[in-house]
Coordinates of C-alpha atoms in Angstrom, one line a residue:
M10 CA 116.7 123.3 98.9
L11 CA 117.7 127.1 99.7
K12 CA 116.3 128.2 102.8
R13 CA 115.4 132.8 102.8
P14 CA 112.0 134.8 103.4
C15 CA 110.4 135.3 100.3
L16 CA 110.9 139.2 99.9
P17 CA 107.6 140.7 97.8
S18 CA 110.0 142.6 95.9
R19 CA 111.9 140.1 94.6
D20 CA 109.5 137.4 94.3
A21 CA 106.3 138.2 92.1
F22 CA 104.3 135.4 92.6
K23 CA 104.2 134.1 95.9
H24 CA 101.7 132.0 98.7
R25 CA 101.4 130.2 101.5
S26 CA 100.3 126.6 101.0
P27 CA 97.5 125.2 103.0
L28 CA 100.7 123.3 104.8
G29 CA 102.9 126.7 105.1
F30 CA 105.2 126.4 102.5
F31 CA 106.2 130.1 100.7
V32 CA 106.0 129.4 97.1
C33 CA 108.2 132.2 95.3
S34 CA 106.5 131.1 91.5
R35 CA 109.5 133.4 89.1
R36 CA 112.4 132.0 91.1
G37 CA 111.0 128.5 91.8
L38 CA 112.0 128.0 95.1
R39 CA 110.4 126.8 98.2
V40 CA 110.8 127.6 102.0
N41 CA 109.8 125.0 104.4
D42 CA 107.9 126.6 107.3
T43 CA 106.1 123.2 108.2
S44 CA 106.9 122.2 111.3
S45 CA 104.1 124.1 112.9
H46 CA 101.5 122.2 110.5
L47 CA 103.3 118.9 110.3
K48 CA 104.0 118.1 113.8
G49 CA 102.4 115.1 115.6
L50 CA 100.8 114.2 112.0
K51 CA 100.9 110.7 112.1
V52 CA 102.2 109.2 108.5
L53 CA 102.7 105.2 108.0
V54 CA 105.5 104.1 106.2
I55 CA 105.3 100.9 104.5
D56 CA 107.9 99.1 102.6
D57 CA 110.1 95.9 102.7
S58 CA 113.3 97.5 102.0
K59 CA 115.0 99.0 105.2
T60 CA 116.7 101.5 102.8
I61 CA 113.1 103.1 102.4
R62 CA 111.6 103.0 105.0
K63 CA 114.6 104.7 107.2
T64 CA 114.7 107.3 104.2
A65 CA 110.8 107.9 104.5
E66 CA 110.6 108.6 108.3
T67 CA 114.1 110.8 108.9
L68 CA 112.8 112.8 106.0
L69 CA 109.3 113.4 107.8
A70 CA 111.0 113.0 111.3
K71 CA 112.7 116.1 110.7
E72 CA 109.1 118.2 109.6
G73 CA 107.7 117.2 112.8
C74 CA 105.9 114.0 111.9
E75 CA 105.4 111.1 114.2
V76 CA 106.4 108.6 111.6
Y77 CA 105.4 104.9 112.2
T78 CA 106.9 102.2 110.3
A79 CA 105.9 98.3 108.8
V80 CA 107.6 95.9 107.1
D81 CA 104.8 94.6 104.7
G82 CA 100.6 95.1 105.1
F83 CA 100.2 92.6 107.6
D84 CA 102.6 94.1 109.8
A85 CA 100.7 97.8 108.7
L86 CA 97.6 96.1 109.1
A87 CA 97.8 95.8 112.7
K88 CA 99.4 99.4 113.0
V89 CA 96.8 100.9 111.3
A90 CA 94.4 99.4 113.8
D91 CA 96.8 100.5 116.8
Y92 CA 97.8 104.0 115.4
T93 CA 95.1 104.8 113.1
P94 CA 97.5 107.5 110.9
D95 CA 96.9 109.6 108.7
I96 CA 97.9 109.4 105.8
V97 CA 99.9 106.1 104.3
F98 CA 103.0 105.4 101.9
V99 CA 102.4 102.0 101.0
D100 CA 105.1 99.9 98.9
I101 CA 103.4 97.9 95.6
M102 CA 106.1 94.6 95.8
M103 CA 106.4 93.5 99.4
P104 CA 105.8 90.1 101.1
R105 CA 102.4 87.7 101.9
L106 CA 100.7 90.6 101.7
D107 CA 101.7 93.4 98.3
G108 CA 100.5 97.2 98.6
Y109 CA 97.6 96.4 96.5
Q110 CA 95.5 94.1 98.3
T111 CA 96.4 96.3 101.7
C112 CA 95.5 99.3 100.4
S113 CA 92.0 97.2 99.5
L114 CA 91.6 96.3 102.7
I115 CA 91.8 99.6 104.3
K116 CA 89.5 101.2 102.2
H117 CA 87.2 98.1 102.1
N118 CA 87.3 99.3 106.5
K119 CA 84.3 101.9 107.0
V120 CA 86.7 102.8 110.1
F121 CA 90.0 104.2 108.1
R122 CA 88.7 104.0 104.7
S123 CA 89.1 108.4 104.2
I124 CA 92.4 108.0 105.3
P125 CA 94.7 109.0 101.9
V126 CA 97.3 105.8 100.8
I127 CA 99.5 106.3 98.6
M128 CA 100.7 104.0 96.2
L129 CA 105.0 103.7 96.5
S130 CA 106.8 101.2 93.6
S131 CA 109.9 101.6 91.0
K132 CA 106.9 100.2 88.4
D133 CA 105.7 103.5 86.6
G134 CA 103.5 101.6 84.1
L135 CA 99.9 102.8 83.8
F136 CA 98.8 99.1 84.6
D137 CA 100.0 100.0 88.2
R138 CA 98.8 103.2 88.5
A139 CA 95.4 102.0 87.0
R140 CA 95.2 98.9 89.4
G141 CA 96.3 101.0 92.4
R142 CA 92.9 103.2 92.0
I143 CA 91.1 100.3 91.5
V144 CA 92.0 99.5 94.9
G145 CA 91.9 102.9 96.2
S146 CA 94.9 104.8 96.2
E147 CA 94.7 108.6 96.0
Y148 CA 98.2 109.2 94.1
Y149 CA 100.9 106.7 93.4
L150 CA 104.6 107.9 94.1
T151 CA 107.6 106.4 91.5
K152 CA 110.7 105.7 93.6
P153 CA 113.3 106.7 94.2
F154 CA 110.9 109.8 95.4
T155 CA 112.2 113.0 96.8
K156 CA 111.5 114.8 99.8
D157 CA 109.1 117.1 97.8
E158 CA 107.5 114.3 96.4
L159 CA 106.8 112.9 99.6
L160 CA 105.9 116.8 101.0
S161 CA 103.5 117.4 98.3
A162 CA 101.6 114.4 98.6
I163 CA 101.1 114.2 102.0
E164 CA 100.2 118.5 101.8
T165 CA 97.8 117.8 99.1
H166 CA 96.2 114.5 100.4
V167 CA 96.1 115.1 104.2
A168 CA 95.1 118.9 103.4
A169 CA 92.5 117.5 101.3
R170 CA 90.4 115.8 104.2

């Protein structure tokens, strides 16, 4: 990702998004200026894959987020109660309590139902996406995901609250 300011003389279409991104439409460049906006944002990443948890944690921590991780749905429910995250990313296929069940339990709790839940999966089928919507998820992110996809999901769903 190129990091340079958008210049009005060279970048015909620029705007600042709610979380501080400058988007230069003509050149397709994105300059990350999120440090003040994401700082302290509480993000919970639930995945049984240590690689996915560490990757997401590293990417989001660099943006100033407070990142909590959980290995399965039961661990996640305890962390939701303890930390009340601003957004939750949950893998679909996990042992003990899968992502659909975890999302459903979060969304059926009147204290936590307003927390945006983003489903994570390597499965990209229509049925999987529909099932995620049925249990209350706001969005479905396919693995492998990029830093921009993670940040875009946060920008879209946390700003919408």
